Short mmCIF file of N, CA, C and O in Angstrom, two decimals:
data_model
loop_
_atom_site.label_atom_id
_atom_site.label_comp_id
_atom_site.label_asym_id
_atom_site.label_seq_id
_atom_site.Cartn_x
_atom_site.Cartn_y
_atom_site.Cartn_z
N MET A 30 120.24 68.03 154.06
CA MET A 30 119.96 69.27 153.34
C MET A 30 120.05 70.44 154.31
O MET A 30 119.49 70.41 155.41
N LEU A 31 120.77 71.48 153.90
CA LEU A 31 120.93 72.65 154.75
C LEU A 31 119.69 73.54 154.66
O LEU A 31 119.08 73.65 153.61
N LYS A 32 119.37 74.18 155.77
CA LYS A 32 118.19 75.04 155.81
C LYS A 32 118.50 76.48 155.46
O LYS A 32 117.62 77.30 155.35
N VAL A 33 119.79 76.79 155.26
CA VAL A 33 120.22 78.13 154.88
C VAL A 33 120.75 78.07 153.46
O VAL A 33 121.49 77.16 153.10
N ARG A 34 120.36 79.04 152.64
CA ARG A 34 120.77 79.07 151.24
C ARG A 34 121.40 80.41 150.89
O ARG A 34 121.27 81.38 151.62
N LYS A 35 122.06 80.45 149.74
CA LYS A 35 122.69 81.67 149.26
C LYS A 35 121.63 82.74 149.05
O LYS A 35 120.56 82.48 148.49
N GLY A 36 121.90 83.96 149.53
CA GLY A 36 120.96 85.07 149.38
C GLY A 36 120.04 85.28 150.57
O GLY A 36 119.35 86.29 150.65
N ASP A 37 120.01 84.34 151.52
CA ASP A 37 119.17 84.48 152.71
C ASP A 37 119.75 85.51 153.67
O ASP A 37 120.96 85.72 153.73
N ILE A 38 118.87 86.14 154.44
CA ILE A 38 119.29 87.02 155.52
C ILE A 38 119.31 86.18 156.79
O ILE A 38 118.32 85.54 157.14
N VAL A 39 120.48 86.16 157.47
CA VAL A 39 120.64 85.34 158.66
C VAL A 39 121.13 86.20 159.82
O VAL A 39 121.65 87.30 159.62
N GLN A 40 120.93 85.68 161.04
CA GLN A 40 121.43 86.34 162.24
C GLN A 40 122.35 85.37 162.97
O GLN A 40 122.06 84.18 163.06
N VAL A 41 123.47 85.88 163.49
CA VAL A 41 124.43 85.07 164.21
C VAL A 41 123.92 84.88 165.63
O VAL A 41 123.54 85.84 166.30
N ILE A 42 123.88 83.61 166.10
CA ILE A 42 123.37 83.33 167.44
C ILE A 42 124.47 82.94 168.42
O ILE A 42 124.22 82.84 169.62
N LYS A 43 125.69 82.74 167.91
CA LYS A 43 126.79 82.34 168.78
C LYS A 43 128.11 82.82 168.19
O LYS A 43 128.29 82.80 166.99
N GLY A 44 129.03 83.24 169.04
CA GLY A 44 130.35 83.66 168.59
C GLY A 44 130.59 85.13 168.82
O GLY A 44 129.81 85.82 169.48
N LYS A 45 131.67 85.64 168.24
CA LYS A 45 132.07 87.03 168.48
C LYS A 45 131.13 88.04 167.83
O LYS A 45 131.09 89.19 168.24
N ASP A 46 130.37 87.64 166.83
CA ASP A 46 129.44 88.53 166.12
C ASP A 46 127.99 88.27 166.49
O ASP A 46 127.09 88.49 165.69
N THR A 47 127.73 87.81 167.71
CA THR A 47 126.37 87.47 168.15
C THR A 47 125.43 88.65 167.98
O THR A 47 125.74 89.77 168.38
N GLY A 48 124.26 88.40 167.36
CA GLY A 48 123.24 89.43 167.19
C GLY A 48 123.32 90.17 165.87
O GLY A 48 122.37 90.85 165.49
N LYS A 49 124.41 90.05 165.12
CA LYS A 49 124.55 90.74 163.85
C LYS A 49 123.80 90.00 162.76
O LYS A 49 123.71 88.78 162.76
N LYS A 50 123.26 90.78 161.80
CA LYS A 50 122.54 90.21 160.66
C LYS A 50 123.35 90.45 159.40
O LYS A 50 124.06 91.44 159.29
N GLY A 51 123.21 89.55 158.44
CA GLY A 51 123.91 89.70 157.17
C GLY A 51 123.34 88.77 156.11
O GLY A 51 122.55 87.88 156.40
N LYS A 52 123.76 89.00 154.88
CA LYS A 52 123.30 88.21 153.73
C LYS A 52 124.31 87.11 153.45
O LYS A 52 125.52 87.34 153.46
N VAL A 53 123.82 85.91 153.17
CA VAL A 53 124.68 84.77 152.87
C VAL A 53 125.24 84.95 151.46
O VAL A 53 124.49 85.08 150.49
N LEU A 54 126.58 84.95 151.36
CA LEU A 54 127.24 85.12 150.07
C LEU A 54 127.54 83.79 149.39
O LEU A 54 127.47 83.69 148.18
N ASN A 55 127.88 82.77 150.21
CA ASN A 55 128.26 81.48 149.65
C ASN A 55 128.06 80.41 150.71
O ASN A 55 128.21 80.67 151.89
N ILE A 56 127.74 79.19 150.28
CA ILE A 56 127.59 78.04 151.17
C ILE A 56 128.64 77.01 150.79
O ILE A 56 128.79 76.68 149.62
N ILE A 57 129.33 76.49 151.80
CA ILE A 57 130.30 75.41 151.58
C ILE A 57 129.67 74.16 152.19
O ILE A 57 129.69 73.96 153.40
N THR A 58 129.06 73.32 151.35
CA THR A 58 128.27 72.19 151.84
C THR A 58 129.10 71.09 152.47
O THR A 58 128.63 70.42 153.38
N GLU A 59 130.33 70.88 151.99
CA GLU A 59 131.16 69.80 152.52
C GLU A 59 131.46 69.99 154.00
O GLU A 59 131.45 69.04 154.78
N SER A 60 131.75 71.23 154.39
CA SER A 60 132.09 71.52 155.79
C SER A 60 130.96 72.19 156.55
O SER A 60 131.14 72.58 157.70
N LYS A 61 129.79 72.34 155.93
CA LYS A 61 128.61 72.96 156.54
C LYS A 61 128.92 74.34 157.12
O LYS A 61 128.65 74.65 158.26
N ARG A 62 129.53 75.17 156.27
CA ARG A 62 129.90 76.52 156.66
C ARG A 62 129.35 77.51 155.64
O ARG A 62 129.02 77.13 154.50
N ALA A 63 129.23 78.78 156.04
CA ALA A 63 128.68 79.81 155.16
C ALA A 63 129.53 81.08 155.25
O ALA A 63 130.06 81.40 156.30
N LEU A 64 129.62 81.77 154.13
CA LEU A 64 130.23 83.10 154.10
C LEU A 64 129.10 84.11 154.21
O LEU A 64 128.19 84.10 153.38
N VAL A 65 129.16 84.96 155.23
CA VAL A 65 128.11 85.94 155.46
C VAL A 65 128.72 87.33 155.35
O VAL A 65 129.81 87.59 155.87
N GLU A 66 127.99 88.23 154.66
CA GLU A 66 128.46 89.58 154.41
C GLU A 66 128.71 90.33 155.72
O GLU A 66 127.82 90.44 156.57
N ALA A 67 129.94 90.85 155.91
CA ALA A 67 130.36 91.66 157.07
C ALA A 67 130.29 90.91 158.40
O ALA A 67 130.19 91.52 159.45
N ILE A 68 130.33 89.58 158.37
CA ILE A 68 130.33 88.77 159.59
C ILE A 68 131.60 87.94 159.62
O ILE A 68 132.05 87.44 158.60
N ASN A 69 132.18 87.75 160.80
CA ASN A 69 133.39 86.96 161.01
C ASN A 69 134.55 87.50 160.16
O ASN A 69 135.20 86.76 159.44
N LEU A 70 134.79 88.80 160.29
CA LEU A 70 135.87 89.43 159.53
C LEU A 70 137.22 89.08 160.14
O LEU A 70 137.39 89.08 161.36
N VAL A 71 138.18 88.74 159.28
CA VAL A 71 139.54 88.44 159.71
C VAL A 71 140.50 89.32 158.89
O VAL A 71 140.18 89.74 157.78
N LYS A 72 141.67 89.59 159.46
CA LYS A 72 142.68 90.39 158.77
C LYS A 72 143.55 89.47 157.91
O LYS A 72 143.95 88.41 158.36
N LYS A 73 143.79 89.90 156.68
CA LYS A 73 144.64 89.13 155.77
C LYS A 73 145.71 90.06 155.22
O LYS A 73 145.41 91.17 154.78
N HIS A 74 146.94 89.60 155.24
CA HIS A 74 148.05 90.38 154.71
C HIS A 74 148.16 90.10 153.22
O HIS A 74 148.40 88.97 152.81
N LYS A 75 147.97 91.13 152.40
CA LYS A 75 148.01 90.99 150.95
C LYS A 75 149.28 91.63 150.41
O LYS A 75 149.63 92.74 150.79
N LYS A 76 149.93 90.93 149.51
CA LYS A 76 151.12 91.43 148.86
C LYS A 76 150.71 92.15 147.57
O LYS A 76 149.77 91.72 146.89
N GLN A 77 151.38 93.23 147.25
CA GLN A 77 151.09 93.94 146.02
C GLN A 77 151.57 93.09 144.84
O GLN A 77 152.75 92.76 144.74
N THR A 78 150.66 92.69 143.96
CA THR A 78 151.01 91.82 142.85
C THR A 78 151.11 92.59 141.53
O THR A 78 151.80 92.17 140.62
N ARG A 79 150.39 93.70 141.43
CA ARG A 79 150.46 94.55 140.23
C ARG A 79 150.81 95.96 140.65
O ARG A 79 150.68 96.33 141.82
N GLN A 80 151.18 96.77 139.68
CA GLN A 80 151.58 98.15 139.98
C GLN A 80 150.41 98.98 140.49
O GLN A 80 150.56 99.80 141.39
N ASP A 81 149.20 98.74 139.93
CA ASP A 81 148.03 99.55 140.32
C ASP A 81 147.29 98.98 141.52
O ASP A 81 146.35 99.60 142.00
N GLN A 82 147.68 97.81 142.02
CA GLN A 82 146.99 97.19 143.15
C GLN A 82 147.64 97.62 144.47
O GLN A 82 148.85 97.77 144.56
N GLN A 83 146.79 97.82 145.48
CA GLN A 83 147.27 98.24 146.80
C GLN A 83 147.57 97.01 147.65
O GLN A 83 146.78 96.08 147.71
N GLY A 84 148.71 97.01 148.32
CA GLY A 84 149.06 95.94 149.25
C GLY A 84 148.75 96.37 150.67
O GLY A 84 148.37 97.50 150.91
N GLY A 85 148.93 95.48 151.63
CA GLY A 85 148.69 95.83 153.03
C GLY A 85 147.79 94.83 153.72
O GLY A 85 147.61 93.70 153.27
N ILE A 86 147.18 95.27 154.81
CA ILE A 86 146.30 94.41 155.61
C ILE A 86 144.86 94.73 155.23
O ILE A 86 144.42 95.88 155.32
N VAL A 87 144.11 93.71 154.80
CA VAL A 87 142.70 93.89 154.42
C VAL A 87 141.83 92.98 155.27
O VAL A 87 142.27 91.95 155.77
N SER A 88 140.58 93.37 155.44
CA SER A 88 139.61 92.55 156.19
C SER A 88 138.75 91.78 155.20
O SER A 88 138.19 92.36 154.26
N ILE A 89 138.66 90.46 155.39
CA ILE A 89 137.81 89.63 154.54
C ILE A 89 136.92 88.77 155.43
O ILE A 89 137.21 88.57 156.61
N GLU A 90 135.82 88.29 154.86
CA GLU A 90 134.91 87.41 155.59
C GLU A 90 135.47 86.00 155.61
O GLU A 90 135.92 85.50 154.60
N ALA A 91 135.42 85.37 156.78
CA ALA A 91 135.82 83.97 156.91
C ALA A 91 134.54 83.14 157.07
O ALA A 91 133.52 83.64 157.55
N PRO A 92 134.57 81.87 156.66
CA PRO A 92 133.38 81.03 156.80
C PRO A 92 133.00 80.84 158.26
O PRO A 92 133.86 80.75 159.13
N ILE A 93 131.69 80.78 158.52
CA ILE A 93 131.16 80.56 159.86
C ILE A 93 130.26 79.34 159.79
O ILE A 93 129.61 79.08 158.77
N SER A 94 130.22 78.56 160.86
CA SER A 94 129.42 77.34 160.88
C SER A 94 127.93 77.66 160.75
O SER A 94 127.43 78.62 161.35
N VAL A 95 127.21 76.85 159.98
CA VAL A 95 125.78 77.05 159.77
C VAL A 95 125.00 76.86 161.07
O VAL A 95 123.95 77.46 161.27
N SER A 96 125.56 76.07 162.00
CA SER A 96 124.88 75.85 163.28
C SER A 96 124.85 77.11 164.13
O SER A 96 124.05 77.21 165.07
N ASN A 97 125.69 78.09 163.83
CA ASN A 97 125.71 79.35 164.57
C ASN A 97 124.86 80.43 163.91
O ASN A 97 124.90 81.59 164.32
N LEU A 98 124.08 80.07 162.89
CA LEU A 98 123.24 81.01 162.16
C LEU A 98 121.78 80.62 162.27
O LEU A 98 121.45 79.44 162.33
N MET A 99 120.91 81.64 162.30
CA MET A 99 119.46 81.41 162.23
C MET A 99 118.90 82.27 161.12
O MET A 99 119.27 83.44 160.97
N LEU A 100 117.99 81.70 160.34
CA LEU A 100 117.35 82.40 159.25
C LEU A 100 116.39 83.45 159.80
O LEU A 100 115.68 83.20 160.77
N VAL A 101 116.38 84.64 159.19
CA VAL A 101 115.46 85.71 159.59
C VAL A 101 114.24 85.65 158.68
O VAL A 101 114.36 85.74 157.46
N CYS A 102 113.06 85.47 159.28
CA CYS A 102 111.80 85.37 158.53
C CYS A 102 111.43 86.74 157.96
O CYS A 102 111.56 87.76 158.64
N LYS A 103 110.95 86.76 156.72
CA LYS A 103 110.59 88.03 156.09
C LYS A 103 109.32 88.63 156.68
O LYS A 103 109.17 89.83 156.75
N SER A 104 108.39 87.78 157.14
CA SER A 104 107.15 88.31 157.70
C SER A 104 107.26 88.61 159.19
O SER A 104 106.73 89.60 159.68
N CYS A 105 107.98 87.77 159.95
CA CYS A 105 108.15 87.98 161.40
C CYS A 105 109.23 89.02 161.71
O CYS A 105 109.20 89.65 162.76
N GLN A 106 110.23 89.16 160.83
CA GLN A 106 111.39 90.03 161.02
C GLN A 106 112.20 89.66 162.27
O GLN A 106 112.70 90.51 162.99
N ARG A 107 112.31 88.35 162.54
CA ARG A 107 113.12 87.87 163.66
C ARG A 107 113.70 86.51 163.30
O ARG A 107 113.19 85.83 162.41
N PRO A 108 114.77 86.09 164.01
CA PRO A 108 115.35 84.78 163.70
C PRO A 108 114.41 83.65 164.11
O PRO A 108 113.84 83.68 165.20
N VAL A 109 114.24 82.69 163.22
CA VAL A 109 113.26 81.61 163.46
C VAL A 109 113.86 80.26 163.08
O VAL A 109 114.83 80.18 162.35
N ARG A 110 113.23 79.21 163.60
CA ARG A 110 113.57 77.86 163.17
C ARG A 110 112.88 77.60 161.84
O ARG A 110 111.84 78.18 161.54
N VAL A 111 113.45 76.71 161.06
CA VAL A 111 112.96 76.46 159.71
C VAL A 111 112.46 75.02 159.60
O VAL A 111 113.10 74.09 160.10
N GLY A 112 111.31 74.85 158.96
CA GLY A 112 110.77 73.53 158.69
C GLY A 112 110.51 73.40 157.19
O GLY A 112 110.70 74.35 156.43
N PHE A 113 110.06 72.23 156.79
CA PHE A 113 109.77 71.99 155.38
C PHE A 113 108.32 71.55 155.25
O PHE A 113 107.77 70.89 156.12
N SER A 114 107.71 71.93 154.12
CA SER A 114 106.34 71.55 153.84
C SER A 114 106.22 71.26 152.35
O SER A 114 106.94 71.84 151.54
N ILE A 115 105.30 70.37 152.00
CA ILE A 115 105.06 70.04 150.60
C ILE A 115 103.72 70.64 150.19
O ILE A 115 102.69 70.39 150.83
N LEU A 116 103.75 71.47 149.15
CA LEU A 116 102.55 72.12 148.67
C LEU A 116 101.71 71.16 147.83
O LEU A 116 102.13 70.03 147.55
N LYS A 117 100.52 71.60 147.42
CA LYS A 117 99.62 70.74 146.65
C LYS A 117 100.18 70.38 145.28
O LYS A 117 99.84 69.34 144.73
N ASP A 118 101.04 71.24 144.72
CA ASP A 118 101.64 70.93 143.42
C ASP A 118 102.96 70.18 143.57
O ASP A 118 103.80 70.18 142.67
N ASN A 119 103.15 69.50 144.72
CA ASN A 119 104.30 68.64 145.03
C ASN A 119 105.65 69.37 145.00
O ASN A 119 106.66 68.79 144.64
N THR A 120 105.66 70.66 145.37
CA THR A 120 106.92 71.37 145.51
C THR A 120 107.23 71.52 147.00
O THR A 120 106.35 71.79 147.80
N LYS A 121 108.50 71.31 147.33
CA LYS A 121 108.94 71.37 148.72
C LYS A 121 109.39 72.80 149.03
O LYS A 121 110.21 73.35 148.30
N VAL A 122 108.84 73.40 150.08
CA VAL A 122 109.20 74.77 150.46
C VAL A 122 109.63 74.82 151.92
O VAL A 122 109.24 73.98 152.72
N ARG A 123 110.45 75.81 152.25
CA ARG A 123 110.83 76.05 153.64
C ARG A 123 109.78 76.92 154.29
O ARG A 123 109.27 77.86 153.67
N ILE A 124 109.42 76.61 155.53
CA ILE A 124 108.42 77.41 156.24
C ILE A 124 109.00 77.88 157.58
O ILE A 124 109.87 77.25 158.15
N CYS A 125 108.47 79.01 158.05
CA CYS A 125 108.82 79.55 159.35
C CYS A 125 108.04 78.76 160.40
O CYS A 125 106.84 78.55 160.27
N LYS A 126 108.73 78.29 161.45
CA LYS A 126 108.07 77.48 162.47
C LYS A 126 107.14 78.30 163.36
O LYS A 126 106.22 77.74 163.97
N SER A 127 107.33 79.63 163.43
CA SER A 127 106.48 80.42 164.32
C SER A 127 105.23 80.97 163.63
O SER A 127 104.14 80.91 164.17
N CYS A 128 105.38 81.48 162.38
CA CYS A 128 104.21 82.05 161.71
C CYS A 128 103.67 81.18 160.58
O CYS A 128 102.66 81.52 159.95
N LYS A 129 104.32 80.03 160.31
CA LYS A 129 103.90 79.06 159.28
C LYS A 129 103.85 79.61 157.87
O LYS A 129 103.20 79.08 156.99
N GLU A 130 104.56 80.74 157.61
CA GLU A 130 104.63 81.32 156.28
C GLU A 130 105.76 80.69 155.48
O GLU A 130 106.79 80.31 156.04
N ALA A 131 105.60 80.61 154.17
CA ALA A 131 106.66 80.11 153.30
C ALA A 131 107.78 81.14 153.21
O ALA A 131 107.52 82.34 153.13
N ILE A 132 109.00 80.66 153.24
CA ILE A 132 110.15 81.58 153.19
C ILE A 132 110.62 81.70 151.76
O ILE A 132 110.80 80.75 151.07
#
């Protein structure tokens, strides 16, 4: 089970975008990669397919490995390790390893 989910705020800990924060747009579970907003931008050459569409070189997000991302805790406001805990009503939640708050 991956510790990062769609909609989470993450920080890049390794690679060309080290230190940048962004929101997870999509998770690719088979390859353990994530699409993060404005992170790992690559240039793509687009051909004009319709009359009203613009062609040229555009920047799009490429998937980045989940191992290069750390979840940013909402209460600590810093990248943290993630653990799991089971509440009294038998629901499994992710917790911050430093402040022990539910994420």
